[in-house]
Coordinates of C-alpha atoms in Angstrom, one line a residue:
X273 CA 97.9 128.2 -57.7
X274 CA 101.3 130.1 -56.8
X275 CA 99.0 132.7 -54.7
X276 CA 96.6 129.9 -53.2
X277 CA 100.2 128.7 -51.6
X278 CA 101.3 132.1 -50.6
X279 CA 97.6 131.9 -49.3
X280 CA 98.3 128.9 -47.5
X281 CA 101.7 130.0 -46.0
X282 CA 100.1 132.9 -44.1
X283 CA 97.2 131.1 -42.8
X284 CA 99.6 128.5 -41.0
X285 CA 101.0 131.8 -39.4
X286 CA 97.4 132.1 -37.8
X287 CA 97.4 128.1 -37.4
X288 CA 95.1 127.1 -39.6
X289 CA 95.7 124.4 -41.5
X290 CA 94.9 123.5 -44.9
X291 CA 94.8 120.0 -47.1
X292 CA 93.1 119.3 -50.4
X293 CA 92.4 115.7 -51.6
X294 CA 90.2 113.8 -54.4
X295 CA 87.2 112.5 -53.2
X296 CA 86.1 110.7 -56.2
X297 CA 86.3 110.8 -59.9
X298 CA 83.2 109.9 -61.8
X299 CA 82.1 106.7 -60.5
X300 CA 84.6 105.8 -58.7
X301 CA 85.1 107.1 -54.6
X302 CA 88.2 106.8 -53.2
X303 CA 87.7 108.8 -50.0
X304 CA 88.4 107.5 -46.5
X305 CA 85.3 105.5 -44.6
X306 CA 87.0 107.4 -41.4
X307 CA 87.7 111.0 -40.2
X308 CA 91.4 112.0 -40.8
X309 CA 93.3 114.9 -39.6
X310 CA 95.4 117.1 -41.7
X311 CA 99.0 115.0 -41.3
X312 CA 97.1 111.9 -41.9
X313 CA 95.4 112.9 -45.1
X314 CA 98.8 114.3 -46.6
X315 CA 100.6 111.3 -45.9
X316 CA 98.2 109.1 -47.9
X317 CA 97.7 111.3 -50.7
X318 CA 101.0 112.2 -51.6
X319 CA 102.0 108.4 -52.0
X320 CA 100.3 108.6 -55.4
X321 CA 99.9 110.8 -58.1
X322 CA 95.6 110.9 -57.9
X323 CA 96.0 112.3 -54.3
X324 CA 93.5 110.2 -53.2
X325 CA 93.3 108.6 -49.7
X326 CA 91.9 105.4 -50.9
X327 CA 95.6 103.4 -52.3
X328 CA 93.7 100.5 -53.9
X329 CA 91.7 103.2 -56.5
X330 CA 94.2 104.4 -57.9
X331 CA 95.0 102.0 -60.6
X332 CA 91.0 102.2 -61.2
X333 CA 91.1 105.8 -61.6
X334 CA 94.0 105.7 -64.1
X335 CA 91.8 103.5 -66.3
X336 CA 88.5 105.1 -65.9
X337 CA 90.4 108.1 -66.7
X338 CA 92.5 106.4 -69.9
X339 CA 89.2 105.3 -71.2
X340 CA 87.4 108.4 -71.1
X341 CA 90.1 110.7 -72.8
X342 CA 90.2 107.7 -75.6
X343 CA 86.2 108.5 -76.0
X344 CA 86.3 112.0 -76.4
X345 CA 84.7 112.5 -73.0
X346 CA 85.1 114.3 -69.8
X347 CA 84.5 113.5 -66.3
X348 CA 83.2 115.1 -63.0
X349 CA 84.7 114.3 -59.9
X350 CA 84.5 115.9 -55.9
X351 CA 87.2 117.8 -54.5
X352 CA 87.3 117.4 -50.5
X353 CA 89.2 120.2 -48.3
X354 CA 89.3 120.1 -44.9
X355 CA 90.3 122.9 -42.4
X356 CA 91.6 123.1 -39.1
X357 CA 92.3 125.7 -36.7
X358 CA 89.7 128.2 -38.0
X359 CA 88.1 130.6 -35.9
X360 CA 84.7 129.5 -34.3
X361 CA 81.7 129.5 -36.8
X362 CA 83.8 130.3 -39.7
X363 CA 82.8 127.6 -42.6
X364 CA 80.0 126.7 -40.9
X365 CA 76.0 127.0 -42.0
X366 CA 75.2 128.8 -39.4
X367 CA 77.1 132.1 -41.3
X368 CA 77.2 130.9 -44.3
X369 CA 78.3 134.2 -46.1
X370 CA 81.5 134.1 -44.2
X371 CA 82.6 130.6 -44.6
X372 CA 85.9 129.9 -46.1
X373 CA 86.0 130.5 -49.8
X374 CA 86.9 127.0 -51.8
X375 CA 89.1 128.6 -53.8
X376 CA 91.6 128.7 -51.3
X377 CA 91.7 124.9 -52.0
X378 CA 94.9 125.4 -54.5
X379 CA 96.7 126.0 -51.5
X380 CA 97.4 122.8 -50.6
X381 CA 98.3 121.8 -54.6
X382 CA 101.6 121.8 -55.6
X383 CA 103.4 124.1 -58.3
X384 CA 104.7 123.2 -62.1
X385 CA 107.5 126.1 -61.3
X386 CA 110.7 123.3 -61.3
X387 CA 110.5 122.9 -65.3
X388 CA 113.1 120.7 -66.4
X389 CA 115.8 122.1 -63.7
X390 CA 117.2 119.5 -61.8
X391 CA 119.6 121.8 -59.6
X392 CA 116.7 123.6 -58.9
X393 CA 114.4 120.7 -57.6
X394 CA 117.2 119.0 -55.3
X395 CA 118.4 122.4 -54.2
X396 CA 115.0 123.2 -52.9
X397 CA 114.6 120.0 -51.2
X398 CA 116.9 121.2 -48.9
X399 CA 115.7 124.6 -48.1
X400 CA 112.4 123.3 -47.8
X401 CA 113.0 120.7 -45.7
X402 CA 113.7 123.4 -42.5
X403 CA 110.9 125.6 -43.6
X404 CA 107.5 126.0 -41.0
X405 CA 105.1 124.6 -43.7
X406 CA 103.8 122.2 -46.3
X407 CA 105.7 122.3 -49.8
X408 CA 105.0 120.2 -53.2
X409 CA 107.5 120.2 -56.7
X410 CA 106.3 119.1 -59.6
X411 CA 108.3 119.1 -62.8
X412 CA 108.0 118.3 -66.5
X413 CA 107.7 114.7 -67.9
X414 CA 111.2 114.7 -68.4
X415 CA 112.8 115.6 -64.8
X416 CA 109.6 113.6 -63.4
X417 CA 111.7 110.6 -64.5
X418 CA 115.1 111.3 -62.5
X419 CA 115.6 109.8 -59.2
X420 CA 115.2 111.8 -56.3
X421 CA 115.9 109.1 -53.1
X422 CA 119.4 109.9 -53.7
X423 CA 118.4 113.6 -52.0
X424 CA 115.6 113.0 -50.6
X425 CA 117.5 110.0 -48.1
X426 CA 120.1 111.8 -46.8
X427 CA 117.8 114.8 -46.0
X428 CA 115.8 112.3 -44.0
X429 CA 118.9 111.8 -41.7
X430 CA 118.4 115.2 -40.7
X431 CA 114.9 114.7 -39.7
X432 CA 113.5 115.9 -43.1
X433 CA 110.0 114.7 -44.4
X434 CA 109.9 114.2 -47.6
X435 CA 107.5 112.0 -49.7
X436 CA 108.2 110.8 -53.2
X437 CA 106.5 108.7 -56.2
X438 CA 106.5 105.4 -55.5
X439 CA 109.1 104.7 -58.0
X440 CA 111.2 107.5 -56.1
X441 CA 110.3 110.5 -58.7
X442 CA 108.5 114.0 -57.9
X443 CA 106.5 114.9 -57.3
X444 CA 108.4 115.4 -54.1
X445 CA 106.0 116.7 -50.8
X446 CA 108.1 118.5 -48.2
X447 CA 106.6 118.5 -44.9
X448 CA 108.8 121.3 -43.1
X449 CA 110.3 120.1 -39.6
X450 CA 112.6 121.2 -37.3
X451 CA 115.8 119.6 -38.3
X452 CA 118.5 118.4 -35.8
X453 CA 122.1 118.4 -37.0
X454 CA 124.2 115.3 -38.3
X455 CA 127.4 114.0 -39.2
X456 CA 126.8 111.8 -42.7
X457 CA 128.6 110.3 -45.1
X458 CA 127.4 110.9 -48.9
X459 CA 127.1 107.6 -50.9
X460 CA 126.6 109.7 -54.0
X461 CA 129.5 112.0 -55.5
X462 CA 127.0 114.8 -56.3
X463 CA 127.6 118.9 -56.2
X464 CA 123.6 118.8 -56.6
X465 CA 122.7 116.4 -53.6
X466 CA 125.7 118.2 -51.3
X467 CA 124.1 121.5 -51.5
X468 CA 121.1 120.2 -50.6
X469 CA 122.4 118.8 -47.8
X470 CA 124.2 122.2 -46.9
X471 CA 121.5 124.0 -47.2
X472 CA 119.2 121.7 -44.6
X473 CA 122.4 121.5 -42.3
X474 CA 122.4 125.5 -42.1
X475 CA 118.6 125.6 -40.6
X476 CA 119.4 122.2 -38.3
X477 CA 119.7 123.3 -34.6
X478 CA 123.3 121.7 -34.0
X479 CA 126.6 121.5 -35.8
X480 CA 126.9 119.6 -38.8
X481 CA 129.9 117.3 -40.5
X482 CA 129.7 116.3 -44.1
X483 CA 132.1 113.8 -45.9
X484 CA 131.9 113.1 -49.6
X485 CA 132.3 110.7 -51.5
X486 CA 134.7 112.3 -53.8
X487 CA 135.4 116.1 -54.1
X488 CA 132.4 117.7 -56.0
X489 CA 132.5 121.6 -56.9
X490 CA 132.4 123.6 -54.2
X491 CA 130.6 126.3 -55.6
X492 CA 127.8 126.3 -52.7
X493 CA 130.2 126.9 -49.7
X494 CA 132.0 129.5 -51.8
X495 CA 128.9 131.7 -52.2
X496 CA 127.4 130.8 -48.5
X497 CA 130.7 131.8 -47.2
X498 CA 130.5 134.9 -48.6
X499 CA 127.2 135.5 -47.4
X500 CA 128.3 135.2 -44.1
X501 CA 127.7 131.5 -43.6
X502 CA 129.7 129.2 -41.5
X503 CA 131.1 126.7 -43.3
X504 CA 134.6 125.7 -43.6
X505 CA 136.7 122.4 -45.6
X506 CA 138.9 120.1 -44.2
X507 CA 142.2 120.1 -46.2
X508 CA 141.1 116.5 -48.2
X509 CA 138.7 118.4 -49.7
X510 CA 136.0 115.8 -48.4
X511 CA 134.8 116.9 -44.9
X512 CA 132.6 119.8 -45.0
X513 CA 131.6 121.5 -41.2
X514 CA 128.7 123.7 -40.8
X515 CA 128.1 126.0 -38.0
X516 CA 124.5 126.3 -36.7
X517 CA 121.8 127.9 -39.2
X518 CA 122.4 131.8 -39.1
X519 CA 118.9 132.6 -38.0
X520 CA 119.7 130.2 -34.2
X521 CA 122.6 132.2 -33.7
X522 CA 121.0 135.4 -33.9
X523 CA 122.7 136.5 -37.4
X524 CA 121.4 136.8 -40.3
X525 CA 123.3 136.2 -44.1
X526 CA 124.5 139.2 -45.1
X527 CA 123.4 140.2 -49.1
X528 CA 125.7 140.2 -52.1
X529 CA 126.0 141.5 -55.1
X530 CA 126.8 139.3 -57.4
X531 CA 127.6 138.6 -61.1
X532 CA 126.7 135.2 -62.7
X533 CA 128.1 133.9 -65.6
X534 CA 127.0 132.7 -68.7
X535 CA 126.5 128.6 -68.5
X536 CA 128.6 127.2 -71.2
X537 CA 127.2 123.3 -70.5
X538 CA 124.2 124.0 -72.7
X539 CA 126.1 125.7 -74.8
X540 CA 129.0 123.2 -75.6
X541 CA 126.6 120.8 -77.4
X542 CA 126.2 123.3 -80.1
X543 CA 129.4 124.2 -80.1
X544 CA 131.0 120.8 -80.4
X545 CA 128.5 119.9 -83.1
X546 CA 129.6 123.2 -85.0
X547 CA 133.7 121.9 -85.0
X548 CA 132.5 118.4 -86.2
X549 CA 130.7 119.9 -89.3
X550 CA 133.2 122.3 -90.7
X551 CA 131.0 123.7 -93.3
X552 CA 128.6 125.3 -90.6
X553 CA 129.5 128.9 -89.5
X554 CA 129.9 129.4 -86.0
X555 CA 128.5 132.8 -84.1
X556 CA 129.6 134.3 -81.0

């Protein structure tokens, strides 16, 4: 799947365009009774997890699929993927040998890669947001759970497309756009949701202003600062300015070395268990 996005990347460099969706599931079709374009089928499809068109299946697919895993069985289903942009002939019958091969349908299917790392999800919201193409995180059962409006909305403000679970949950569909720069307020005291608001602000095409809250760590600015971002603090340790993205002024972010260090918060669990049990030996 990761190379079937890479895949998809490079063929929106040559304007083609790729979207996969679930035509039907055993019995049950959930396809559209209409033609639909690319942008149309993703935003139907990424408003539930089935990624079907067809809203009113998908409670009927969760419990044809609930009752066939209880019976032992397994199910067949179709798998639709339509194509735009591709040169003349190409996927067609009349040269059949040539047409597009289906396995470049993984393309448009999202990615297991955020785990259980929140940081990393909401981070990546942000640099997605600006990007030239079509993005989808998916995480493990547990991060699946934790809200992600609180990232997702202010991103919005900067023109960002970004489609949740309907109970606000990844898997989280980024639908990169040109973003236009903003002056917002965060409701949310959050180092997480702040970076990802940096991060969309530096690929925006105007000047930026962000207030907090309450004074999160400042971690983010520290290390885009040193990369040759432009970002500066007001002295309340609240408003945050950034310059326009690096790329629009014709610079680019410079690379760093640099030396990480070890994350104690997982860490201090252990750690703090150890003191409260004498009797167990504690290693560095």
């Amino acid at each position: 799947m990761a190379l079937g996005n890479i895949a998809q990347q490079f063929l929106r460099q040559l304007d083609i365009d790729l979207v996969a969706y679930v035509a039907q599931v055993g019995p049950v079709e959930a396809d559209s009774e209409k033609p639909l374009d690319g942008s149309e089928i993703r935003q139907k499809i990424f408003q539930n997890d089935m990624h079907v068109i067809d809203q009113d299946k998908v409670e009927d697919l969760h419990q044809l699929i609930s009752e066939t895993k209880e019976k032992g069985d397994t199910l067949g289903g179709i798998i639709r993927l339509v194509a735009t942009g591709l040169p003349a002939g190409l996927g067609s019958y009349v040269s059949w040998d040539t047409k597009l091969d289906a396995r470049l349908a993984p393309a448009a299917v999202g990615v297991n890669a955020m785990g259980n790392s929140g940081t990393t999800n909401r981070l990546l919201l942000g640099i997605l947001a600006g990007s030239s193409f079509a993005s989808q995180l998916i995480g493990d059962a547990s991060l699946s759970k934790r809200p992600m409006k609180r990232v997702s909305q202010p991103l919005a403000k900067f023109g960002a497309e970004i489609a949740l679970s309907p109970a606000g949950t990844l898997p989280a569909t980024v639908i990169g756009q040109k973003l236009h720069g903003v002056e917002i307020q965060l409701e949310v005291a959050s180092a997480q949701v702040k970076s990802a608001v940096i991060f969309a602000a530096l690929e925006a095409g105007s000047p930026s202003t962000i207030i907090e809250k309450l004074p999160t760590r400042n971690h983010t600015e520290i290390m885009l600062r040193q990369f040759g971002a432009d970002i500066t603090t007001e002295a309340d340790n609240l408003t945050i300015h950034v310059q326009l993205g690096q790329e629009l002024l014709g610079q680019e972010l410079l690379g760093q070395e640099v030396e990480v260090p070890g994350d104690m918060s997982s860490a201090a669990f252990w750690l703090t268990a150890g003191r409260l049990r004498k009797s167990w030996p504690l290693m560095s």
